[in-house]
CSV table of C-alpha atoms in Angstrom, one decimal:
chain,number,residue,atom,x,y,z
A,1,UNK,CA,9.2,-34.4,0.4
A,2,UNK,CA,12.1,-36.3,2.7
A,3,UNK,CA,10.8,-39.6,1.6
A,4,UNK,CA,11.2,-38.7,-2.2
A,5,UNK,CA,14.4,-37.2,-2.0
A,6,UNK,CA,15.8,-40.4,0.1
A,7,UNK,CA,14.1,-42.8,-2.4
A,8,UNK,CA,15.6,-41.1,-5.5
A,9,UNK,CA,19.2,-40.8,-3.7
A,10,UNK,CA,19.1,-44.5,-2.6
A,11,UNK,CA,18.3,-45.3,-6.4
A,12,UNK,CA,21.0,-43.3,-7.4
A,13,UNK,CA,23.5,-44.6,-5.1
A,14,UNK,CA,22.5,-48.3,-6.1
A,15,UNK,CA,22.8,-47.5,-9.9
A,16,UNK,CA,26.1,-45.8,-9.8
A,17,UNK,CA,27.9,-48.6,-8.6
A,18,UNK,CA,26.0,-51.1,-10.8
A,19,UNK,CA,26.8,-49.0,-14.2
A,20,UNK,CA,30.7,-48.2,-13.1
A,21,UNK,CA,31.3,-52.0,-12.7
A,22,UNK,CA,29.7,-52.7,-16.3
A,23,UNK,CA,26.6,-54.3,-15.3
A,24,UNK,CA,24.7,-51.7,-17.2
A,25,UNK,CA,27.1,-51.2,-20.2
A,26,UNK,CA,24.1,-51.5,-22.4
A,27,UNK,CA,21.4,-49.4,-20.0
A,28,UNK,CA,23.4,-46.5,-19.5
A,29,UNK,CA,22.9,-45.1,-23.1
A,30,UNK,CA,22.2,-41.4,-24.2
A,31,UNK,CA,19.9,-43.2,-27.0
A,32,UNK,CA,17.5,-43.9,-24.2
A,33,UNK,CA,16.8,-40.3,-23.9
A,34,UNK,CA,15.5,-40.2,-27.4
A,35,UNK,CA,13.3,-43.0,-26.9
A,36,UNK,CA,9.6,-42.2,-27.6
A,37,UNK,CA,8.9,-44.9,-24.9
A,38,UNK,CA,10.7,-42.8,-21.9
A,39,UNK,CA,9.0,-39.7,-23.3
A,40,UNK,CA,5.7,-41.0,-23.3
A,41,UNK,CA,6.4,-42.4,-19.8
A,42,UNK,CA,7.3,-39.2,-18.4
A,43,UNK,CA,4.3,-37.4,-20.0
A,44,UNK,CA,1.9,-40.1,-18.5
A,45,UNK,CA,3.6,-39.6,-15.0
A,46,UNK,CA,2.8,-36.0,-15.6
A,47,UNK,CA,-0.8,-36.4,-16.6
A,48,UNK,CA,-1.6,-38.7,-13.7
A,49,UNK,CA,-0.3,-35.9,-11.2
A,50,UNK,CA,-2.2,-33.5,-12.9
A,51,UNK,CA,-5.6,-35.9,-12.6
A,52,UNK,CA,-4.6,-36.4,-9.0
A,53,UNK,CA,-4.4,-32.7,-8.8
A,54,UNK,CA,-7.8,-32.5,-10.2
A,55,UNK,CA,-9.6,-35.1,-8.0
A,56,UNK,CA,-8.1,-33.1,-5.0
A,57,UNK,CA,-9.5,-29.8,-6.5
A,58,UNK,CA,-13.0,-31.6,-6.7
A,59,UNK,CA,-12.7,-32.7,-2.9
A,60,UNK,CA,-12.6,-36.5,-3.7
A,61,UNK,CA,-9.2,-36.5,-2.1
A,62,UNK,CA,-7.7,-34.8,0.9
A,63,UNK,CA,-4.8,-32.1,-0.4
A,64,UNK,CA,-1.5,-32.2,1.9
A,65,UNK,CA,-2.0,-28.7,2.6
A,66,UNK,CA,-5.0,-27.2,4.5
A,67,UNK,CA,-4.5,-23.6,2.7
A,68,UNK,CA,-4.6,-25.2,-0.8
A,69,UNK,CA,-7.1,-27.3,-3.0
A,70,UNK,CA,-4.5,-28.8,-5.1
A,71,UNK,CA,-0.9,-30.1,-4.0
A,72,UNK,CA,-1.0,-33.2,-5.8
A,73,UNK,CA,1.6,-35.6,-4.0
A,74,UNK,CA,3.6,-32.7,-3.1
A,75,UNK,CA,3.7,-30.6,0.4
A,76,UNK,CA,1.9,-27.4,-1.5
A,77,UNK,CA,1.3,-26.4,-5.1
A,78,UNK,CA,4.4,-25.1,-6.0
A,79,UNK,CA,6.0,-28.6,-6.1
A,80,UNK,CA,3.2,-30.0,-8.0
A,81,UNK,CA,3.5,-27.0,-10.4
A,82,UNK,CA,7.0,-27.4,-11.0
A,83,UNK,CA,6.7,-30.9,-12.1
A,84,UNK,CA,4.1,-30.2,-14.6
A,85,UNK,CA,5.6,-27.3,-15.8
A,86,UNK,CA,9.0,-29.0,-16.1
A,87,UNK,CA,7.2,-31.8,-18.4
A,88,UNK,CA,5.1,-29.6,-20.4
A,89,UNK,CA,7.7,-29.2,-23.1
A,90,UNK,CA,7.9,-33.0,-23.3
A,91,UNK,CA,4.3,-33.1,-24.3
A,92,UNK,CA,4.6,-30.2,-27.0
A,93,UNK,CA,7.7,-32.0,-28.2
A,94,UNK,CA,5.5,-35.4,-28.4
A,95,UNK,CA,2.6,-33.3,-29.9
A,96,UNK,CA,4.9,-32.0,-32.8
A,97,UNK,CA,6.7,-35.2,-33.6
A,98,UNK,CA,4.0,-38.0,-33.3
A,99,UNK,CA,1.5,-39.5,-35.6
A,100,UNK,CA,-2.1,-38.8,-35.7
A,101,UNK,CA,-3.5,-40.6,-32.8
A,102,UNK,CA,-0.4,-39.9,-30.7
A,103,UNK,CA,-0.9,-36.3,-31.3
A,104,UNK,CA,-4.7,-36.3,-30.0
A,105,UNK,CA,-3.2,-38.2,-27.0
A,106,UNK,CA,-0.3,-35.5,-26.6
A,107,UNK,CA,-2.8,-32.4,-27.1
A,108,UNK,CA,-5.5,-33.9,-24.2
A,109,UNK,CA,-2.5,-34.5,-21.8
A,110,UNK,CA,-1.6,-30.8,-22.4
A,111,UNK,CA,-5.2,-29.5,-22.4
A,112,UNK,CA,-5.5,-31.1,-19.0
A,113,UNK,CA,-1.8,-30.3,-17.6
A,114,UNK,CA,-2.9,-26.6,-18.7
A,115,UNK,CA,-6.2,-26.5,-16.7
A,116,UNK,CA,-5.0,-28.1,-13.7
A,117,UNK,CA,-2.0,-25.5,-13.4
A,118,UNK,CA,-4.4,-22.6,-13.9
A,119,UNK,CA,-6.4,-24.1,-11.2
A,120,UNK,CA,-3.5,-24.6,-8.7
A,121,UNK,CA,-3.5,-20.9,-8.5
A,122,UNK,CA,0.5,-21.0,-9.4
A,123,UNK,CA,1.0,-18.0,-11.4
A,124,UNK,CA,4.6,-18.7,-12.1
A,125,UNK,CA,3.4,-21.9,-13.5
A,126,UNK,CA,1.1,-20.4,-16.1
A,127,UNK,CA,3.6,-17.8,-17.0
A,128,UNK,CA,6.5,-20.7,-17.5
A,129,UNK,CA,4.1,-22.8,-19.9
A,130,UNK,CA,3.2,-19.6,-21.8
A,131,UNK,CA,6.9,-18.7,-22.5
A,132,UNK,CA,8.2,-22.2,-23.1
A,133,UNK,CA,5.2,-22.9,-25.5
A,134,UNK,CA,6.0,-19.5,-27.5
A,135,UNK,CA,10.0,-20.9,-27.4
A,136,UNK,CA,9.2,-24.1,-28.8
A,137,UNK,CA,6.8,-23.0,-31.4
A,138,UNK,CA,9.4,-20.4,-32.6
A,139,UNK,CA,12.4,-23.0,-32.8
A,140,UNK,CA,10.3,-25.0,-35.5
A,141,UNK,CA,12.0,-25.2,-38.7
A,142,UNK,CA,9.5,-23.5,-40.8
A,143,UNK,CA,8.7,-20.8,-38.4
A,144,UNK,CA,12.6,-20.3,-37.5
A,145,UNK,CA,13.3,-19.7,-41.1
A,146,UNK,CA,11.3,-16.8,-41.2
A,147,UNK,CA,13.5,-15.2,-38.5
A,148,UNK,CA,16.9,-15.3,-39.8
A,149,UNK,CA,16.7,-11.9,-41.3
A,150,UNK,CA,17.7,-9.0,-38.6
A,151,UNK,CA,14.1,-7.2,-39.0
A,152,UNK,CA,12.5,-10.5,-37.9
A,153,UNK,CA,14.9,-11.3,-34.9
A,154,UNK,CA,13.7,-7.7,-33.6
A,155,UNK,CA,10.0,-8.5,-34.1
A,156,UNK,CA,10.7,-11.8,-32.1
A,157,UNK,CA,12.3,-9.9,-29.5
A,158,UNK,CA,9.8,-7.6,-29.0
A,159,UNK,CA,7.2,-10.3,-29.1
A,160,UNK,CA,8.7,-12.5,-26.2
A,161,UNK,CA,9.4,-9.3,-24.0
A,162,UNK,CA,5.9,-8.2,-24.7
A,163,UNK,CA,4.8,-11.8,-23.6
A,164,UNK,CA,6.4,-11.6,-20.7
A,165,UNK,CA,5.4,-8.1,-19.3
A,166,UNK,CA,1.6,-8.6,-20.4
A,167,UNK,CA,1.7,-11.9,-18.6
A,168,UNK,CA,3.6,-10.8,-15.6
A,169,UNK,CA,1.1,-7.9,-15.4
A,170,UNK,CA,-1.9,-10.0,-15.5
A,171,UNK,CA,-0.6,-12.4,-13.1
A,172,UNK,CA,0.5,-9.7,-10.5
A,173,UNK,CA,-3.1,-8.1,-10.4
A,174,UNK,CA,-4.5,-11.6,-10.2
A,175,UNK,CA,-3.3,-12.0,-6.5
A,176,UNK,CA,-1.8,-8.5,-5.8
A,177,UNK,CA,-1.2,-9.1,-2.2
A,178,UNK,CA,0.7,-12.3,-2.7
A,179,UNK,CA,2.8,-10.7,-5.1
A,180,UNK,CA,3.3,-7.5,-3.1
A,181,UNK,CA,4.5,-10.3,-0.5
A,182,UNK,CA,7.1,-11.1,-2.5
A,183,UNK,CA,8.5,-7.9,-3.6
A,184,UNK,CA,8.7,-7.2,0.4
A,185,UNK,CA,11.0,-10.8,0.3
A,186,UNK,CA,13.1,-9.3,-2.4
A,187,UNK,CA,13.7,-6.1,-1.0
A,188,UNK,CA,14.7,-7.2,2.1
A,189,UNK,CA,17.0,-10.2,0.4
A,190,UNK,CA,18.6,-7.2,-1.7
A,191,UNK,CA,19.7,-5.7,1.7
A,192,UNK,CA,21.4,-9.3,2.6
A,193,UNK,CA,23.2,-9.3,-0.5
A,194,UNK,CA,24.4,-5.6,-0.1
A,195,UNK,CA,26.0,-6.3,3.3
A,196,UNK,CA,27.8,-9.6,1.7
A,197,UNK,CA,27.9,-9.0,-2.1
A,198,UNK,CA,30.9,-10.7,-2.9
A,199,UNK,CA,30.5,-14.3,-1.0
A,200,UNK,CA,27.3,-14.0,0.5
A,201,UNK,CA,26.2,-15.2,3.9
A,202,UNK,CA,27.1,-19.1,3.1
A,203,UNK,CA,25.2,-22.2,2.2
A,204,UNK,CA,21.8,-22.1,4.3
A,205,UNK,CA,22.3,-18.4,5.2
A,206,UNK,CA,19.2,-17.3,3.9
A,207,UNK,CA,17.0,-19.1,6.0
A,208,UNK,CA,19.4,-18.6,9.3
A,209,UNK,CA,19.5,-15.2,8.7
A,210,UNK,CA,16.6,-13.9,6.6
A,211,UNK,CA,13.7,-13.1,9.3
A,212,UNK,CA,16.3,-11.1,11.5
A,213,UNK,CA,16.9,-8.8,8.3
A,214,UNK,CA,12.8,-8.7,8.1
A,215,UNK,CA,12.5,-7.5,11.7
A,216,UNK,CA,15.3,-4.9,11.2
A,217,UNK,CA,13.3,-3.6,8.1
A,218,UNK,CA,10.0,-3.2,9.9
A,219,UNK,CA,11.8,-2.0,13.2
A,220,UNK,CA,13.4,1.1,11.0
A,221,UNK,CA,10.0,1.1,8.6
A,222,UNK,CA,7.4,1.4,11.2
A,223,UNK,CA,4.8,2.8,8.7
A,224,UNK,CA,5.3,0.2,6.0
A,225,UNK,CA,2.5,-0.7,3.6
A,226,UNK,CA,3.9,-4.3,3.6
A,227,UNK,CA,3.3,-5.0,7.3
A,228,UNK,CA,0.0,-7.0,6.8
A,229,UNK,CA,1.6,-9.2,4.5
A,230,UNK,CA,4.6,-10.5,6.4
A,231,UNK,CA,4.9,-13.9,7.2
A,232,UNK,CA,7.7,-16.6,7.8
A,233,UNK,CA,9.9,-16.7,5.0
A,234,UNK,CA,12.0,-19.6,4.3
A,235,UNK,CA,12.6,-19.1,0.7
A,236,UNK,CA,13.3,-15.9,-1.3
A,237,UNK,CA,10.7,-17.3,-4.3
A,238,UNK,CA,13.6,-16.7,-6.6
A,239,UNK,CA,16.1,-19.1,-7.3
A,240,UNK,CA,18.5,-16.6,-8.4
A,241,UNK,CA,18.2,-14.5,-5.6
A,242,UNK,CA,18.9,-17.2,-3.3
A,243,UNK,CA,22.1,-18.0,-4.9
A,244,UNK,CA,23.4,-14.1,-4.6
A,245,UNK,CA,22.2,-14.5,-0.9
A,246,UNK,CA,24.1,-17.3,0.0
A,247,UNK,CA,26.9,-17.4,-2.4
A,248,UNK,CA,27.3,-13.5,-3.3
A,249,UNK,CA,27.8,-12.3,-6.9
A,250,UNK,CA,30.5,-14.4,-7.6
A,251,UNK,CA,28.2,-17.5,-7.0
A,252,UNK,CA,25.6,-15.9,-9.2
A,253,UNK,CA,28.2,-15.0,-11.9
A,254,UNK,CA,29.3,-18.7,-12.0
A,255,UNK,CA,25.3,-19.7,-12.3
A,256,UNK,CA,24.7,-17.4,-14.9
A,257,UNK,CA,27.8,-18.1,-17.0
A,258,UNK,CA,27.1,-21.7,-17.0
A,259,UNK,CA,23.4,-21.1,-18.0
A,260,UNK,CA,24.4,-18.6,-20.9
A,261,UNK,CA,27.0,-21.4,-21.9
A,262,UNK,CA,24.3,-23.8,-22.2
A,263,UNK,CA,22.0,-21.6,-23.9
A,264,UNK,CA,24.8,-20.8,-26.5
A,265,UNK,CA,25.4,-24.5,-27.1
A,266,UNK,CA,21.8,-25.0,-27.6
A,267,UNK,CA,21.5,-22.6,-30.2
A,268,UNK,CA,24.6,-23.8,-31.9
A,269,UNK,CA,23.7,-27.3,-31.9
A,270,UNK,CA,22.2,-29.4,-34.9
A,271,UNK,CA,20.9,-31.8,-32.2
A,272,UNK,CA,17.3,-32.9,-33.2
A,273,UNK,CA,16.0,-32.4,-29.4
A,274,UNK,CA,17.1,-28.7,-29.6
A,275,UNK,CA,13.8,-27.3,-29.3
A,276,UNK,CA,12.6,-29.6,-26.3
A,277,UNK,CA,15.8,-28.9,-24.3
A,278,UNK,CA,15.6,-25.2,-25.0
A,279,UNK,CA,11.8,-24.8,-23.9
A,280,UNK,CA,12.3,-27.0,-21.0
A,281,UNK,CA,15.3,-25.1,-19.5
A,282,UNK,CA,13.5,-21.9,-20.3
A,283,UNK,CA,10.3,-23.1,-18.5
A,284,UNK,CA,12.5,-23.8,-15.7
A,285,UNK,CA,14.4,-20.5,-15.5
A,286,UNK,CA,10.9,-18.6,-15.6
A,287,UNK,CA,9.3,-20.7,-12.9
A,288,UNK,CA,12.6,-20.1,-10.8
A,289,UNK,CA,11.9,-16.6,-10.9
A,290,UNK,CA,9.2,-16.5,-8.9
A,291,UNK,CA,9.2,-19.9,-7.1
A,292,UNK,CA,11.5,-22.5,-5.4
A,293,UNK,CA,11.4,-25.5,-8.0
A,294,UNK,CA,15.2,-26.6,-6.8
A,295,UNK,CA,13.3,-27.5,-3.4
A,296,UNK,CA,12.0,-30.7,-5.0
A,297,UNK,CA,14.1,-33.6,-6.4
A,298,UNK,CA,12.0,-34.4,-9.1
A,299,UNK,CA,12.8,-30.9,-10.7
A,300,UNK,CA,16.4,-32.1,-10.6
A,301,UNK,CA,15.8,-35.0,-12.6
A,302,UNK,CA,14.1,-33.1,-14.8
A,303,UNK,CA,17.2,-30.8,-15.5
A,304,UNK,CA,19.4,-33.9,-15.6
A,305,UNK,CA,17.0,-35.2,-18.2
A,306,UNK,CA,17.1,-31.9,-20.3
A,307,UNK,CA,20.8,-31.8,-20.3
A,308,UNK,CA,21.4,-35.5,-20.9
A,309,UNK,CA,19.1,-35.3,-24.1
A,310,UNK,CA,21.8,-32.5,-25.8
A,311,UNK,CA,24.6,-35.3,-25.4
A,312,UNK,CA,25.3,-37.0,-28.9
A,313,UNK,CA,24.6,-40.9,-29.2
A,314,UNK,CA,27.0,-43.1,-27.7
A,315,UNK,CA,29.1,-44.8,-30.0
A,316,UNK,CA,28.5,-48.6,-30.4
A,317,UNK,CA,31.7,-50.0,-30.8
A,318,UNK,CA,34.0,-47.5,-29.0
A,319,UNK,CA,36.3,-49.3,-26.2
A,320,UNK,CA,37.2,-47.3,-23.1
A,321,UNK,CA,40.3,-48.3,-20.8
A,322,UNK,CA,39.0,-49.7,-17.5
A,323,UNK,CA,40.2,-47.7,-14.9
A,324,UNK,CA,40.0,-50.2,-11.9
A,325,UNK,CA,41.4,-47.6,-9.2
A,326,UNK,CA,39.0,-45.1,-9.9
A,327,UNK,CA,36.0,-47.6,-10.4
A,328,UNK,CA,36.9,-49.1,-7.0
A,329,UNK,CA,36.8,-45.2,-5.4
A,330,UNK,CA,33.6,-44.9,-7.0
A,331,UNK,CA,32.0,-48.0,-5.3
A,332,UNK,CA,33.4,-47.6,-2.0
A,333,UNK,CA,32.3,-44.0,-1.7
A,334,UNK,CA,28.8,-44.9,-3.0
A,335,UNK,CA,28.8,-47.6,-0.5
A,336,UNK,CA,29.9,-45.3,2.3
A,337,UNK,CA,27.3,-42.4,1.2
A,338,UNK,CA,24.5,-45.1,0.9
A,339,UNK,CA,25.3,-46.3,4.6
A,340,UNK,CA,25.0,-42.8,5.8
A,341,UNK,CA,21.8,-42.4,4.2
A,342,UNK,CA,20.4,-45.6,5.5
A,343,UNK,CA,21.4,-44.1,9.1
A,344,UNK,CA,19.5,-41.0,8.7
A,345,UNK,CA,16.4,-42.6,7.4
A,346,UNK,CA,16.6,-45.0,10.4
A,347,UNK,CA,16.9,-41.9,12.7
A,348,UNK,CA,14.1,-39.9,11.3
A,349,UNK,CA,12.1,-43.0,11.5
A,350,UNK,CA,13.1,-43.2,15.2
A,351,UNK,CA,12.3,-39.2,15.4
A,352,UNK,CA,8.7,-39.8,14.2
A,353,UNK,CA,8.4,-42.4,16.8
A,354,UNK,CA,9.3,-40.4,19.8
A,355,UNK,CA,7.5,-37.3,18.5
A,356,UNK,CA,4.2,-39.1,18.3
A,357,UNK,CA,4.9,-40.5,21.8
A,358,UNK,CA,5.5,-37.0,23.3
A,359,UNK,CA,2.4,-35.9,21.7
A,360,UNK,CA,0.4,-38.5,23.8
A,361,UNK,CA,1.8,-37.3,27.1
A,362,UNK,CA,5.1,-39.0,27.5
A,363,UNK,CA,7.4,-36.1,26.8
A,364,UNK,CA,9.5,-36.8,29.7
A,365,UNK,CA,10.0,-40.2,28.9
A,366,UNK,CA,11.0,-39.4,25.4
A,367,UNK,CA,13.6,-36.7,26.3
A,368,UNK,CA,16.6,-39.3,26.9
A,369,UNK,CA,15.4,-40.8,23.3
A,370,UNK,CA,15.8,-37.1,21.8
A,371,UNK,CA,18.9,-36.7,23.4
A,372,UNK,CA,20.4,-40.2,21.8
A,373,UNK,CA,19.4,-38.8,18.4
A,374,UNK,CA,20.8,-35.3,19.3
A,375,UNK,CA,24.5,-36.8,19.7
A,376,UNK,CA,24.3,-39.3,17.3
A,377,UNK,CA,22.7,-38.4,13.9
A,378,UNK,CA,20.4,-35.6,13.8
A,379,UNK,CA,22.2,-32.9,15.2
A,380,UNK,CA,22.9,-31.0,12.0
A,381,UNK,CA,19.0,-31.2,11.4
A,382,UNK,CA,17.2,-27.9,12.0
A,383,UNK,CA,14.1,-28.9,12.3
A,384,UNK,CA,15.0,-32.0,14.8
A,385,UNK,CA,16.7,-29.3,16.7
A,386,UNK,CA,13.5,-27.3,16.6
A,387,UNK,CA,11.2,-29.9,17.8
A,388,UNK,CA,13.9,-31.1,20.5
A,389,UNK,CA,13.9,-27.4,21.8
A,390,UNK,CA,10.0,-27.3,21.9
A,391,UNK,CA,9.8,-30.5,23.7
A,392,UNK,CA,12.4,-29.3,26.4
A,393,UNK,CA,10.1,-26.2,26.4
A,394,UNK,CA,7.0,-27.8,27.2
A,395,UNK,CA,8.9,-30.1,29.7
A,396,UNK,CA,10.3,-27.0,32.0
A,397,UNK,CA,14.0,-27.6,30.8
A,398,UNK,CA,14.4,-24.4,29.9
A,399,UNK,CA,18.0,-23.9,30.0
A,400,UNK,CA,18.6,-27.0,27.8
A,401,UNK,CA,15.8,-25.7,25.6
A,402,UNK,CA,17.4,-22.4,25.0
A,403,UNK,CA,20.9,-24.1,24.3
A,404,UNK,CA,19.3,-26.4,21.9
A,405,UNK,CA,17.0,-23.7,20.1
A,406,UNK,CA,20.2,-21.5,20.0
A,407,UNK,CA,21.9,-24.1,18.1
A,408,UNK,CA,19.0,-24.3,15.8
A,409,UNK,CA,19.1,-20.6,15.3
A,410,UNK,CA,22.5,-20.8,13.5
A,411,UNK,CA,21.0,-23.0,10.8
A,412,UNK,CA,17.2,-22.1,10.8
A,413,UNK,CA,15.6,-18.9,12.2
A,414,UNK,CA,11.9,-17.9,12.4
A,415,UNK,CA,9.4,-16.0,14.1
A,416,UNK,CA,7.9,-19.4,16.2
A,417,UNK,CA,11.6,-20.1,17.0
A,418,UNK,CA,11.9,-16.5,18.7
A,419,UNK,CA,8.6,-17.0,20.7
A,420,UNK,CA,9.9,-20.2,22.2
A,421,UNK,CA,13.3,-18.6,22.9
A,422,UNK,CA,11.4,-15.6,24.6
A,423,UNK,CA,9.1,-17.9,26.6
A,424,UNK,CA,11.8,-20.0,27.9
A,425,UNK,CA,13.7,-16.6,29.3
A,426,UNK,CA,10.4,-15.4,30.8
A,427,UNK,CA,9.6,-18.5,32.7
A,428,UNK,CA,13.4,-19.1,33.9
A,429,UNK,CA,12.8,-15.4,35.4
A,430,UNK,CA,14.7,-13.1,32.7
A,431,UNK,CA,11.8,-10.9,32.2
A,432,UNK,CA,14.6,-8.5,30.5
A,433,UNK,CA,15.7,-11.0,28.0
A,434,UNK,CA,12.3,-12.1,27.2
A,435,UNK,CA,10.9,-8.7,26.4
A,436,UNK,CA,14.1,-8.2,24.0
A,437,UNK,CA,13.1,-11.0,22.0
A,438,UNK,CA,9.6,-10.8,21.9
A,439,UNK,CA,10.1,-7.4,20.6
A,440,UNK,CA,12.5,-8.9,18.0
A,441,UNK,CA,9.3,-11.4,16.9
A,442,UNK,CA,6.9,-8.7,17.0
A,443,UNK,CA,9.4,-6.7,14.4
A,444,UNK,CA,9.7,-10.2,12.3
A,445,UNK,CA,6.0,-10.3,11.4
A,446,UNK,CA,4.1,-6.9,12.8
A,447,UNK,CA,0.8,-8.3,12.0
A,448,UNK,CA,0.6,-11.0,14.5
A,449,UNK,CA,-0.9,-10.3,17.7
A,450,UNK,CA,0.7,-12.9,20.4
A,451,UNK,CA,4.1,-11.0,20.8
A,452,UNK,CA,2.4,-7.8,21.7
A,453,UNK,CA,0.3,-9.5,24.0
A,454,UNK,CA,3.1,-11.3,25.6
A,455,UNK,CA,5.0,-7.8,26.2
A,456,UNK,CA,1.6,-6.3,27.4
A,457,UNK,CA,1.1,-9.2,29.8
A,458,UNK,CA,4.9,-9.3,31.2
A,459,UNK,CA,4.4,-5.2,32.0
A,460,UNK,CA,0.7,-5.7,33.3
A,461,UNK,CA,2.2,-8.5,35.6
A,462,UNK,CA,5.4,-6.4,36.9
A,463,UNK,CA,3.3,-3.4,37.5
A,464,UNK,CA,4.9,-1.3,34.8
A,465,UNK,CA,1.3,0.0,33.8
A,466,UNK,CA,2.9,3.1,31.4
A,467,UNK,CA,4.1,0.3,29.1
A,468,UNK,CA,1.2,-1.9,29.9
A,469,UNK,CA,-1.4,0.7,28.5
A,470,UNK,CA,1.2,1.5,25.7
A,471,UNK,CA,1.0,-2.2,24.4
A,472,UNK,CA,-2.9,-2.6,25.2
A,473,UNK,CA,-3.5,0.6,23.0
A,474,UNK,CA,-1.3,-1.3,20.0
A,475,UNK,CA,-3.3,-4.3,20.3
A,476,UNK,CA,-6.7,-2.6,20.4
A,477,UNK,CA,-6.0,-0.4,17.5
A,478,UNK,CA,-3.9,-2.9,15.3
A,479,UNK,CA,-5.7,-4.1,12.0
A,480,UNK,CA,-6.4,-7.8,12.0
A,481,UNK,CA,-5.0,-10.0,8.8
A,482,UNK,CA,-6.9,-13.3,9.6
A,483,UNK,CA,-10.2,-13.4,12.2
A,484,UNK,CA,-9.5,-15.9,15.0
A,485,UNK,CA,-11.1,-16.7,18.7
A,486,UNK,CA,-7.5,-16.1,19.8
A,487,UNK,CA,-7.5,-12.8,18.3
A,488,UNK,CA,-11.0,-11.5,19.9
A,489,UNK,CA,-9.9,-12.8,22.9
A,490,UNK,CA,-6.7,-10.9,23.2
A,491,UNK,CA,-8.3,-7.6,21.9
A,492,UNK,CA,-11.0,-8.0,24.2
A,493,UNK,CA,-8.9,-8.5,27.6
A,494,UNK,CA,-6.7,-5.3,26.1
A,495,UNK,CA,-10.0,-3.1,26.0
A,496,UNK,CA,-11.0,-4.4,29.5
A,497,UNK,CA,-7.3,-3.3,30.9
A,498,UNK,CA,-7.5,0.2,29.1
A,499,UNK,CA,-10.9,0.6,31.1
A,500,UNK,CA,-9.8,-0.2,34.5
A,501,UNK,CA,-6.6,2.3,33.6
């Protein structure tokens, strides 16, 4: 996703100074938002993305994730479905407003998009297009006029509520384990909110602290039915919960207040795009309640589009005083940010080069290059820190690896990082600390075998037979989530040890 993010940011940073200096005075107009050409252009892009996903589903093109049949041009189905969901109301708008031939084209596009969203397995996407379609339909003047009386408003409320409940129930039972996994995440997230309810854990606090909370949950709930559903978690699958975790009740209140203000403005507006905007924003809110659309820059662009569509047309002859100092500040600011992003892009290209060279067996030679990137541009990138720490571990620089991974842990923490940390401590001779961290990793994801095996192996090597037998029994009796040669080998070794003891 990084190339998409950088590309969009670079374009914006180039366009803002251009518009500020007056070079785009005729281009930057909110009338453009109302242009049918723009709407058809967005709808066409969404259609092409859907076709790309369908071709992947047929196996004619590879996906970007080994576990999913459809990803489009994204890293997984979440980003793919988010784009199609956000573009769906535009197709509805064209269907309602266009001529006869155009309606046939819009109908075909909506049908293809709906089918592909369903094939992608995105339950949040299916629910979002259902709700946004109902909202769009009810906002049509002929239908809306029938709901002005109070009794019809009650009927409307019951209809929408019934659709949400029945849709959510059907989608829950479609993939019950996946849904229960999200319930686990929301349950653990609620503990994070409870611990810091007012201001939250800070920006990035979820991915830095969530897995520690999950480990604590399973440590105190050994018999939990969620054990087989646990995994590494980087997002709570709900944008509003993420806001509450990171910015507390105050942050969530600000977000809801802004959202309610926007909805109030829409409902009281006579803007011709009201049905389009409300449908688009509702589709986002539904999808955001079960996924992570804000991780994708395309969704931010859609949100900007829908909000701009609410603005009144630009007055043709209205003159504004030229604020030279303000414009100069904007241009200089954009230039500085542009320079920073160019440096970041160059650093990440360099990082990719040295990472590939390291994988080819040149790890020791690449460590000075890693250190240069660490000390200059990528020190704040948690994924770079993780990669650097892993390379140091592989090269046998255990103390330095612990230092880098501990820094990474403040920004990003998961099961894999804990396993690396524990391995560093064990291989430098600190078995006690290694045992402590392996136990923590085992509690993070209780269905994993490797941390339990490492504990068994340490106790076996150090001659602590009682503890070795304890963990060998745990390995033998633990349920297998995903069968693999590694798990089979671990279970066989544990059984062999128990036979001899």
